[in-house]
XYZ file of C-alpha atoms in Angstrom:
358
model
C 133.367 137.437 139.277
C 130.467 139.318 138.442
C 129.533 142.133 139.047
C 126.191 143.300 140.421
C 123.660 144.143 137.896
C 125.592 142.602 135.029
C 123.661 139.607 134.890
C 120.691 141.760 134.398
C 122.122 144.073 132.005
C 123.371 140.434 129.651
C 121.377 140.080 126.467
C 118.740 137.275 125.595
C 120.598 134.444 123.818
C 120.026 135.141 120.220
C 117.442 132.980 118.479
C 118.708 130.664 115.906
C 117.914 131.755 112.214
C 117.578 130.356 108.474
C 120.746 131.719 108.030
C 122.152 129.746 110.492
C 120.737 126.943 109.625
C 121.683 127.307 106.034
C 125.309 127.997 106.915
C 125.799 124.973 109.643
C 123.685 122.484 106.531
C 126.020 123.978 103.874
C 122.860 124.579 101.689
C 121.365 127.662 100.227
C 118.839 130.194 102.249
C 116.005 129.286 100.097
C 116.796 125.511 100.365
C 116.590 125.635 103.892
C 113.071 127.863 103.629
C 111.929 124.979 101.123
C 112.623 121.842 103.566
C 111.112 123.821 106.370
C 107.831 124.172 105.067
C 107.389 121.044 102.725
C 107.541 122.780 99.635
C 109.201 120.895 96.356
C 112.501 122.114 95.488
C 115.024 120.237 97.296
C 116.102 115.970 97.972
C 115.247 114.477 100.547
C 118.509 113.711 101.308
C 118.717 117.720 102.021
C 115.518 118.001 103.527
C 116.341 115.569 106.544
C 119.548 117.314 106.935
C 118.019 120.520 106.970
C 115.676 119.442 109.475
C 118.128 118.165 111.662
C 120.308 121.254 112.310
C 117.141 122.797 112.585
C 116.576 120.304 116.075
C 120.041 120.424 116.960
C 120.116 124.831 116.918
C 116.588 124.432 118.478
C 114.732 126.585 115.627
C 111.119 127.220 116.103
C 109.154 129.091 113.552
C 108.380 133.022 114.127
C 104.529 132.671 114.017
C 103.854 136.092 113.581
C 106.224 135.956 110.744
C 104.229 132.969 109.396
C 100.977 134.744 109.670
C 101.977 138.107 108.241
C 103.255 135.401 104.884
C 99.411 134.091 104.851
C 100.624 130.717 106.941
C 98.834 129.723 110.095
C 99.982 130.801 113.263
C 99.411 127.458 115.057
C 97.322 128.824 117.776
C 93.940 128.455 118.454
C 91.675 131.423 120.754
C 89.641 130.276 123.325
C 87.624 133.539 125.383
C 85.484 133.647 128.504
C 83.225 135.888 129.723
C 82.199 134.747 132.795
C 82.970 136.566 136.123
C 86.845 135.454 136.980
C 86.137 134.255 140.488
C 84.240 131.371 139.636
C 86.387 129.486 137.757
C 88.169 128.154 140.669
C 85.525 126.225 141.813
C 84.214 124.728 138.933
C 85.762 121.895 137.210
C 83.876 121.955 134.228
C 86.184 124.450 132.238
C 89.337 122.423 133.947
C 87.604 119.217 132.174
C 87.136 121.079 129.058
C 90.456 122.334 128.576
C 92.250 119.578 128.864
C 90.488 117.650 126.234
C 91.127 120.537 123.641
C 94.728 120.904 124.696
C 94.945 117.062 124.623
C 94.135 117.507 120.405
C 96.088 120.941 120.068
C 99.330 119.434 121.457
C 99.335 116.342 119.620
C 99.409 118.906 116.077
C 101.664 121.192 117.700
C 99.231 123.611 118.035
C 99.139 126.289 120.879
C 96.161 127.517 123.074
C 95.425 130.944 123.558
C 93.208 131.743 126.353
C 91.775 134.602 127.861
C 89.315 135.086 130.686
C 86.898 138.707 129.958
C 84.424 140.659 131.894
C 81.591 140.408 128.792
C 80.498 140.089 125.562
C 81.934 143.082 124.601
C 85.199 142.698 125.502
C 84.698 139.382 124.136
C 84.305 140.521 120.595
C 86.957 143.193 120.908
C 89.448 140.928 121.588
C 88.474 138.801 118.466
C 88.808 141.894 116.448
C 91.935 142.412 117.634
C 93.186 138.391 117.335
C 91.758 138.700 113.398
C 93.712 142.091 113.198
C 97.002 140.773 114.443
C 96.902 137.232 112.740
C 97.118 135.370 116.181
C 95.106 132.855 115.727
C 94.108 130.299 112.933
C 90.262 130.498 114.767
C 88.437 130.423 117.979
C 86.583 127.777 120.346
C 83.383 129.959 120.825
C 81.849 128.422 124.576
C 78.798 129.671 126.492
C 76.676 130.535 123.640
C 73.773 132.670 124.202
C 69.863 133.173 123.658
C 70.855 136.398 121.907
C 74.161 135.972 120.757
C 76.363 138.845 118.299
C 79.701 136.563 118.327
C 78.768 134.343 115.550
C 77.725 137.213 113.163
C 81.080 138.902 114.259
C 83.466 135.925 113.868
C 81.223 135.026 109.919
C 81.986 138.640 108.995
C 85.806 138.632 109.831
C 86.468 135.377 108.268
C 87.689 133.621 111.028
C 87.156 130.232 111.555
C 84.737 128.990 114.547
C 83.342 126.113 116.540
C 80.889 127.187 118.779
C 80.521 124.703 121.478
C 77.549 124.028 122.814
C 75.214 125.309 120.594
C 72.199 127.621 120.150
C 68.413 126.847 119.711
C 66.869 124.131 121.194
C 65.508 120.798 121.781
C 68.186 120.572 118.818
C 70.662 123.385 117.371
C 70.809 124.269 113.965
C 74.328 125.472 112.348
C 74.592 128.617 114.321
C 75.596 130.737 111.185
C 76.521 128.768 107.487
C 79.983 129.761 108.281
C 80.159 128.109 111.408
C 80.782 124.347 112.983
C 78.898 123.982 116.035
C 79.465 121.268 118.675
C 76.746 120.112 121.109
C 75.339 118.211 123.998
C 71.331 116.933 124.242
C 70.242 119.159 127.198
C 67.004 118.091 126.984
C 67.213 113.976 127.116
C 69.535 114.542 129.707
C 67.182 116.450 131.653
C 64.706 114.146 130.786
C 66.902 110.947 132.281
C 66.845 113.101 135.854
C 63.285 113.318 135.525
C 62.884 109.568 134.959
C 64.631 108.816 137.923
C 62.655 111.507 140.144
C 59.627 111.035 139.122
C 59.634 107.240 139.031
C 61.043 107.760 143.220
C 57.371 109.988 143.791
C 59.209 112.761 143.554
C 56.300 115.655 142.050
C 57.752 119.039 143.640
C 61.120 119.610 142.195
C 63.167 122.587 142.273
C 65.738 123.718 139.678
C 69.330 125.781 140.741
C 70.344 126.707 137.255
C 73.201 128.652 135.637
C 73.954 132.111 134.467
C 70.513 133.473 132.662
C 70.949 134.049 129.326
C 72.942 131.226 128.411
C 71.326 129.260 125.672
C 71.643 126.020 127.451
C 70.371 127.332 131.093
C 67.404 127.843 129.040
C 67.130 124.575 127.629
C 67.417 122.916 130.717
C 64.966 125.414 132.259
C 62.540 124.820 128.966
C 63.283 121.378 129.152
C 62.771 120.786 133.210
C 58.826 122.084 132.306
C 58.293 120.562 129.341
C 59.269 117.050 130.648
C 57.415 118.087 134.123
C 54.073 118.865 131.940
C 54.617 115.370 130.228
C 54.419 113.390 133.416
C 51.271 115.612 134.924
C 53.284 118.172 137.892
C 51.891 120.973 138.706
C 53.798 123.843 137.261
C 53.637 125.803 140.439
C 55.500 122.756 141.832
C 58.660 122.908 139.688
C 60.885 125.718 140.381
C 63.972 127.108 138.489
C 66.462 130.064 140.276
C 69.089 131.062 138.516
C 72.779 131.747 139.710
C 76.628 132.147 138.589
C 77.599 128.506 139.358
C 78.877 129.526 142.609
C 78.628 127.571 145.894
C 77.581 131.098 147.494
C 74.654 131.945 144.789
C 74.173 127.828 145.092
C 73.430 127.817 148.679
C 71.712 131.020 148.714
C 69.166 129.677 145.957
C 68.508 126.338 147.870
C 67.620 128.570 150.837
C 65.013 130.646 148.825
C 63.558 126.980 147.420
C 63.361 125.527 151.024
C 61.434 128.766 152.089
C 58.698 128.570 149.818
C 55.101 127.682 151.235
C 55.530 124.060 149.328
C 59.233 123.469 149.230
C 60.234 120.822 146.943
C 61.370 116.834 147.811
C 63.983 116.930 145.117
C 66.559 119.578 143.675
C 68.295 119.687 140.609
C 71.636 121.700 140.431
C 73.303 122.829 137.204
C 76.544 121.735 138.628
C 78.788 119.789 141.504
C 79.640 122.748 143.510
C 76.081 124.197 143.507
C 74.834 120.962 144.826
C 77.034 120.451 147.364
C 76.713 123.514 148.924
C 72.786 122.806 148.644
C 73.506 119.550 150.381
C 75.316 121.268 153.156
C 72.376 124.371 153.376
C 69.965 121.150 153.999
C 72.346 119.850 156.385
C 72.130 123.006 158.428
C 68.801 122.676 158.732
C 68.215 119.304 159.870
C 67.282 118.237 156.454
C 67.778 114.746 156.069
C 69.116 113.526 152.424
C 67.527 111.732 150.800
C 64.667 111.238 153.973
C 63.293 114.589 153.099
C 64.979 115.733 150.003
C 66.909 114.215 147.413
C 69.619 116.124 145.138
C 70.793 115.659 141.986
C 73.627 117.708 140.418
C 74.106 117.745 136.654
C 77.779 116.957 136.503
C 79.682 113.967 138.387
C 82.822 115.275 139.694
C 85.062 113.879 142.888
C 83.173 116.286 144.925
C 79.957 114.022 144.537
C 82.341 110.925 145.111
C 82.689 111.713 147.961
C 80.529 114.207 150.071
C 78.130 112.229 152.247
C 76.006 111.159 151.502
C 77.182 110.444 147.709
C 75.621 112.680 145.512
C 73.470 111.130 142.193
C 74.505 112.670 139.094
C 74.780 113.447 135.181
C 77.895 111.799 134.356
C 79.577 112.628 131.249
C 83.135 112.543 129.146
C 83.940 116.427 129.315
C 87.320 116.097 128.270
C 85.777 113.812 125.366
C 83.536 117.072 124.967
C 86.376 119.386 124.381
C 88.194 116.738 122.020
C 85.497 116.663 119.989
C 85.013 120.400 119.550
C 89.283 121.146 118.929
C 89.088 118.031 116.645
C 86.030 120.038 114.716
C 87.902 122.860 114.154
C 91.408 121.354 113.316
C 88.909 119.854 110.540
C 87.746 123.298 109.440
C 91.100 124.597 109.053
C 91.851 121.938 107.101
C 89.273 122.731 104.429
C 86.472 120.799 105.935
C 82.649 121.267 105.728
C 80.586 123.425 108.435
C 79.046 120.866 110.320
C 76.865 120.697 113.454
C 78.269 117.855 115.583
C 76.309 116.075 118.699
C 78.337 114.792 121.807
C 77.684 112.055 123.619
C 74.508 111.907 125.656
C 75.561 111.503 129.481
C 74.098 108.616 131.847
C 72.715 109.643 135.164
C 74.766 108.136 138.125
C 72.317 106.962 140.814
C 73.944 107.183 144.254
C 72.988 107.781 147.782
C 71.572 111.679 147.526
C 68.683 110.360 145.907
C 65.597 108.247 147.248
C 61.387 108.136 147.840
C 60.184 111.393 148.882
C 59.353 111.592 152.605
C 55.975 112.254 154.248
């Protein structure tokens, strides 16, 4: 029987070793360490059986043993600094996520993520992953209009994607050192404002992201540029910005509604923004799309199926994040900096979106 507090006071079963390993294959130490990492030295013959104890003990390398050796730690960083409580309503990141774990796993590579309250801490903790060896390199996300990270991550060597991208209509490299990954904020801007403005739509209103973020302003730059192009009056096209929150979402719509000339169509940067927008018109007596049509910049099921349907940017975020892990897999494998452009989305025309009323 035992007794109480023994179970707690038992030791960790002890991790299988190269020693063990090279005693249960009958081989050397250094034959073992040679068949592990695929360096010449030993037969085949030894270097399957090596392998196969190795399975059977259930051996994993030490990755901070690796590192400290100069071999990769098989683990790639992946930092936000955005606040923490809107993450659960947002899908986008979810989306993301997967499509870089998706290309991680399938190399046996880990995913080290951390959510941070800013910048700052932001580039801390890369000082501190370059210091400690744990990671091979970083997925840099929200890039900014004024941005430190990429100088940071250039001048400690550690390998980068930044995803998204900085400058605009079109990103250059964000720093010679440095992939970059990123999406066409402007023609897909420009496909919502097709659609509007060939409805009658000419007063539309914008609920945009975080300020700051390098592609709120595009899509804020964009939304006026492609408004001047078709002849609205700037005083007619509105853009509010918020922390993708349905709370700052709703709030927004209500300050766009009050205005002396409210608009006949809103834009939202994303699903939960625009649903919450729906449900501020509802609330009103607002009919959709009778007296105002919305449009939310990413499709999610939330759009599927709020009522009425909402229209919206649909596009393959998961392919997004597969394309930025599969960018920097490349790097570390000695590849070029490159700046790489995802795949334009389509707009989804559903039932939030008609002719402006009278």
């Amino acid at each position: 029987m035992t007794a109480p507090g023994e179970a707690a006071r038992r030791k960790p079963a002890r991790r299988p070793t190269i020693k063990d390993i090279a005693r249960r294959a009958g081989v050397s130490e250094s034959a073992v360490s040679f068949a592990l990492n695929d360096r010449p030295g030993v037969s085949q013959d030894t270097r399957a059986r090596v392998r196969r104890v190795a399975e059977e003990l259930g051996w994993q390398a030490n990755s901070a043993a690796r590192a400290l050796s100069g071999e990769r730690a098989g683990c790639t960083g992946l930092v936000l600094a955005r606040p923490a409580r809107t993450l659960g309503v947002e899908s986008f990141f979810l989306q993301l996520v997967s499509g870089i774990q998706e290309v991680l796993s399938a190399r046996k590579s880990a995913l080290l993520f951390q959510v941070v309250e800013d910048l700052d801490a932001e580039c801390a903790l890369y000082r501190r992953w370059w210091a400690e060896r744990r990671v091979d390199g970083v997925l840099v996300v929200d890039p900014r209009t004024e941005d430190p990270r990429p100088e940071l991550l250039a001048s400690l060597g550690l390998p980068a994607v930044v995803v998204g991208g900085l400058g605009a209509p079109r990103p250059a490299t964000t720093h010679p050192q440095l992939s970059t990954v990123w999406a066409d904020d402007s023609k897909a801007m420009a496909r919502i404002l097709d659609h509007l403005h060939g409805l009658g739509h000419r007063r539309i209103g914008h609920v945009a992201g975080l300020p700051g973020l390098a592609h709120t302003d595009r899509r804020i730059r964009s939304l006026r540029a492609e408004a001047d192009l078709r002849g609205l009056d700037p005083d007619h096209v509105r853009s509010v910005t918020t922390d993708y929150s349905d709370a700052e979402g709703a709030e927004a719509t209500r300050r766009i509604l009050d205005a002396a000339t409210p608009p006949t169509a809103i834009i939202y940067d994303n699903d939960v923004m625009a649903v919450a927008g729906a449900s501020v018109a509802a609330g009103r007596g607002i009919a959709v799309p009778g007296e105002l049509s919305i449009v939310a910049w990413d499709d999610s099921a939330l759009c599927r199926v709020t009522h009425p349907r909402l229209t919206a940017l649909v596009r393959d975020t998961p392919g997004f994040g597969r394309l930025a892990a599969q960018e920097l897999l490349a790097v570390l494998d000695g590849g070029p900096v490159r700046t790489v452009q995802g795949e334009l989305p389509h707009l989804e025309a559903r039932e939030s979106t008609g002719e402006p009323g009278a």
